[in-house]
PDB file of C-alpha atoms in Angstrom:
ATOM      1  CA  ALA A  30    -102.993   9.532 134.457  1.00  0.00           C
ATOM      2  CA  ARG A  31    -102.121   5.952 135.112  1.00  0.00           C
ATOM      3  CA  SER A  32    -104.435   4.126 132.752  1.00  0.00           C
ATOM      4  CA  PHE A  33    -106.578   4.456 129.678  1.00  0.00           C
ATOM      5  CA  ALA A  34    -109.650   4.781 131.904  1.00  0.00           C
ATOM      6  CA  ASP A  35    -107.959   7.581 133.859  1.00  0.00           C
ATOM      7  CA  ILE A  36    -107.312   9.462 130.619  1.00  0.00           C
ATOM      8  CA  GLY A  37    -110.989   9.138 129.704  1.00  0.00           C
ATOM      9  CA  ASP A  38    -112.038  10.412 133.125  1.00  0.00           C
ATOM     10  CA  ILE A  39    -109.679  13.383 132.887  1.00  0.00           C
ATOM     11  CA  ILE A  40    -110.857  14.356 129.405  1.00  0.00           C
ATOM     12  CA  ARG A  41    -114.507  14.016 130.435  1.00  0.00           C
ATOM     13  CA  GLY A  42    -113.928  16.031 133.622  1.00  0.00           C
ATOM     14  CA  LYS A  43    -114.805  13.091 135.872  1.00  0.00           C
ATOM     15  CA  ASP A  44    -111.428  12.346 137.424  1.00  0.00           C
ATOM     16  CA  LEU A  45    -111.927  11.479 141.083  1.00  0.00           C
ATOM     17  CA  PHE A  46    -108.276  12.011 142.049  1.00  0.00           C
ATOM     18  CA  ILE A  47    -108.155  15.192 144.102  1.00  0.00           C
ATOM     19  CA  GLY A  48    -104.402  15.273 144.562  1.00  0.00           C
ATOM     20  CA  TYR A  49    -101.990  14.384 147.294  1.00  0.00           C
ATOM     21  CA  ASP A  50    -101.041  17.945 148.091  1.00  0.00           C
ATOM     22  CA  LYS A  51    -101.547  21.552 147.028  1.00  0.00           C
ATOM     23  CA  LYS A  52     -99.144  21.170 144.086  1.00  0.00           C
ATOM     24  CA  ASP A  53    -101.172  18.212 142.722  1.00  0.00           C
ATOM     25  CA  ARG A  54    -104.424  20.112 143.141  1.00  0.00           C
ATOM     26  CA  ASN A  55    -102.988  23.162 141.368  1.00  0.00           C
ATOM     27  CA  GLU A  56    -101.712  21.029 138.480  1.00  0.00           C
ATOM     28  CA  LYS A  57    -105.098  19.324 138.172  1.00  0.00           C
ATOM     29  CA  ALA A  58    -106.863  22.698 138.137  1.00  0.00           C
ATOM     30  CA  LYS A  59    -104.474  23.944 135.440  1.00  0.00           C
ATOM     31  CA  LEU A  60    -105.070  20.799 133.363  1.00  0.00           C
ATOM     32  CA  GLN A  61    -108.854  21.209 133.594  1.00  0.00           C
ATOM     33  CA  GLU A  62    -108.513  24.891 132.703  1.00  0.00           C
ATOM     34  CA  ASN A  63    -106.500  23.961 129.606  1.00  0.00           C
ATOM     35  CA  LEU A  64    -109.015  21.280 128.633  1.00  0.00           C
ATOM     36  CA  THR A  65    -111.826  23.819 128.977  1.00  0.00           C
ATOM     37  CA  LYS A  66    -109.938  26.135 126.601  1.00  0.00           C
ATOM     38  CA  ILE A  67    -109.421  23.296 124.125  1.00  0.00           C
ATOM     39  CA  PHE A  68    -113.081  22.293 124.200  1.00  0.00           C
ATOM     40  CA  ASN A  69    -114.077  25.955 123.881  1.00  0.00           C
ATOM     41  CA  GLU A  70    -112.160  26.026 120.589  1.00  0.00           C
ATOM     42  CA  ILE A  71    -113.825  22.794 119.474  1.00  0.00           C
ATOM     43  CA  TYR A  72    -117.229  24.235 120.420  1.00  0.00           C
ATOM     44  CA  LYS A  73    -116.595  27.445 118.459  1.00  0.00           C
ATOM     45  CA  GLY A  74    -115.780  25.322 115.401  1.00  0.00           C
ATOM     46  CA  LEU A  75    -119.169  23.602 115.478  1.00  0.00           C
ATOM     47  CA  ASN A  76    -122.061  24.895 113.426  1.00  0.00           C
ATOM     48  CA  LYS A  77    -124.948  26.585 115.256  1.00  0.00           C
ATOM     49  CA  THR A  78    -127.250  23.567 114.957  1.00  0.00           C
ATOM     50  CA  ILE A  79    -124.761  21.303 116.696  1.00  0.00           C
ATOM     51  CA  GLN A  80    -123.907  23.993 119.261  1.00  0.00           C
ATOM     52  CA  SER A  81    -127.589  24.181 120.195  1.00  0.00           C
ATOM     53  CA  GLN A  82    -127.515  20.501 121.198  1.00  0.00           C
ATOM     54  CA  TYR A  83    -125.256  21.420 124.115  1.00  0.00           C
ATOM     55  CA  ASN A  84    -127.906  23.698 125.685  1.00  0.00           C
ATOM     56  CA  GLY A  85    -125.485  26.429 126.662  1.00  0.00           C
ATOM     57  CA  ASP A  86    -123.031  24.097 128.428  1.00  0.00           C
ATOM     58  CA  THR A  87    -120.180  26.513 127.791  1.00  0.00           C
ATOM     59  CA  THR A  88    -118.635  26.573 131.239  1.00  0.00           C
ATOM     60  CA  ASN A  89    -116.971  23.159 131.371  1.00  0.00           C
ATOM     61  CA  TYR A  90    -118.294  21.588 128.147  1.00  0.00           C
ATOM     62  CA  PHE A  91    -119.028  18.315 129.950  1.00  0.00           C
ATOM     63  CA  GLN A  92    -121.421  16.953 127.304  1.00  0.00           C
ATOM     64  CA  LEU A  93    -119.102  17.959 124.451  1.00  0.00           C
ATOM     65  CA  ARG A  94    -116.242  16.270 126.293  1.00  0.00           C
ATOM     66  CA  GLU A  95    -118.338  13.097 126.703  1.00  0.00           C
ATOM     67  CA  ASP A  96    -119.200  13.130 123.006  1.00  0.00           C
ATOM     68  CA  TRP A  97    -115.594  13.803 121.977  1.00  0.00           C
ATOM     69  CA  TRP A  98    -114.357  10.901 124.098  1.00  0.00           C
ATOM     70  CA  ALA A  99    -117.015   8.557 122.702  1.00  0.00           C
ATOM     71  CA  LEU A 100    -115.930   9.434 119.160  1.00  0.00           C
ATOM     72  CA  ASN A 101    -112.160   9.483 119.734  1.00  0.00           C
ATOM     73  CA  ARG A 102    -111.396   6.906 122.413  1.00  0.00           C
ATOM     74  CA  LEU A 103    -110.362   4.288 119.844  1.00  0.00           C
ATOM     75  CA  GLU A 104    -107.911   6.721 118.248  1.00  0.00           C
ATOM     76  CA  VAL A 105    -106.476   7.564 121.674  1.00  0.00           C
ATOM     77  CA  TRP A 106    -106.096   3.832 122.378  1.00  0.00           C
ATOM     78  CA  LYS A 107    -104.312   3.337 119.046  1.00  0.00           C
ATOM     79  CA  ALA A 108    -101.965   6.210 119.847  1.00  0.00           C
ATOM     80  CA  ILE A 109    -101.146   4.736 123.251  1.00  0.00           C
ATOM     81  CA  THR A 110    -100.599   1.192 122.040  1.00  0.00           C
ATOM     82  CA  CYS A 111     -98.704   2.104 118.873  1.00  0.00           C
ATOM     83  CA  GLY A 112     -96.481   4.371 120.915  1.00  0.00           C
ATOM     84  CA  ALA A 113     -95.524   1.540 123.253  1.00  0.00           C
ATOM     85  CA  ALA A 114     -91.977   0.931 122.121  1.00  0.00           C
ATOM     86  CA  GLY A 115     -89.832  -1.949 123.279  1.00  0.00           C
ATOM     87  CA  GLY A 116     -88.279  -4.748 121.276  1.00  0.00           C
ATOM     88  CA  THR A 117     -88.933  -7.828 123.388  1.00  0.00           C
ATOM     89  CA  TYR A 118     -92.347  -6.647 124.468  1.00  0.00           C
ATOM     90  CA  PHE A 119     -93.672  -7.325 120.976  1.00  0.00           C
ATOM     91  CA  ARG A 120     -93.922 -11.052 120.395  1.00  0.00           C
ATOM     92  CA  LYS A 121     -95.446 -13.471 117.920  1.00  0.00           C
ATOM     93  CA  THR A 122     -99.138 -13.440 118.733  1.00  0.00           C
ATOM     94  CA  CYS A 123    -100.701 -12.729 115.359  1.00  0.00           C
ATOM     95  CA  SER A 124    -101.686 -15.348 112.797  1.00  0.00           C
ATOM     96  CA  LYS A 125    -101.852 -18.084 115.433  1.00  0.00           C
ATOM     97  CA  GLY A 126     -98.392 -17.188 116.725  1.00  0.00           C
ATOM     98  CA  GLU A 127     -96.748 -17.228 113.308  1.00  0.00           C
ATOM     99  CA  SER A 128     -95.935 -13.547 113.007  1.00  0.00           C
ATOM    100  CA  HIS A 129     -95.153 -10.440 114.979  1.00  0.00           C
ATOM    101  CA  VAL A 130     -97.630  -7.624 115.126  1.00  0.00           C
ATOM    102  CA  ASN A 131     -97.705  -5.494 111.990  1.00  0.00           C
ATOM    103  CA  ASP A 132     -95.596  -2.362 112.450  1.00  0.00           C
ATOM    104  CA  LYS A 133     -95.292  -3.295 116.122  1.00  0.00           C
ATOM    105  CA  CYS A 134     -98.824  -2.277 117.042  1.00  0.00           C
ATOM    106  CA  ARG A 135    -101.448  -4.097 114.989  1.00  0.00           C
ATOM    107  CA  CYS A 136    -102.026  -7.532 113.580  1.00  0.00           C
ATOM    108  CA  VAL A 137    -102.729  -7.740 109.855  1.00  0.00           C
ATOM    109  CA  SER A 138    -106.431  -7.826 110.744  1.00  0.00           C
ATOM    110  CA  GLY A 139    -106.050  -4.351 112.249  1.00  0.00           C
ATOM    111  CA  ASP A 140    -106.725  -5.496 115.795  1.00  0.00           C
ATOM    112  CA  PRO A 141    -104.263  -4.877 118.588  1.00  0.00           C
ATOM    113  CA  PRO A 142    -102.827  -8.050 120.073  1.00  0.00           C
ATOM    114  CA  THR A 143    -104.579  -9.145 123.236  1.00  0.00           C
ATOM    115  CA  TYR A 144    -101.564  -8.634 125.457  1.00  0.00           C
ATOM    116  CA  PHE A 145    -101.929  -4.889 124.848  1.00  0.00           C
ATOM    117  CA  ASP A 146    -104.516  -5.004 127.605  1.00  0.00           C
ATOM    118  CA  TYR A 147    -101.456  -5.033 129.826  1.00  0.00           C
ATOM    119  CA  VAL A 148     -99.465  -2.210 128.210  1.00  0.00           C
ATOM    120  CA  PRO A 149     -97.447  -0.521 130.927  1.00  0.00           C
ATOM    121  CA  GLN A 150     -99.164   2.788 131.497  1.00  0.00           C
ATOM    122  CA  TYR A 151     -97.503   5.774 133.071  1.00  0.00           C
TER     123      TYR A 151
END
């Protein structure tokens, strides 16, 4: 994954990257297999009423994955941005430029600074 959007696509099973070679394709297949196992566990933890909303989508759990991403994307974003270490990268942008971001990932208001739109992503 190279960006936040790529992570969302991978989790939702919509990643368009096929792979450069057989090794890439095998790694992608293994990742999707692991995600299917994870979402199988999530599915099994749901009550029967909620399970019925997925109409038997128990092969790839695409709808459950969509729903999970919709509910958790903000938390994933927080994890990515708060994990972005680097002393000089964090600069005074909060409180009209008067203070650094709180705990190096959020302004006092709770919002990430705007320059986090450009967080280097792996």
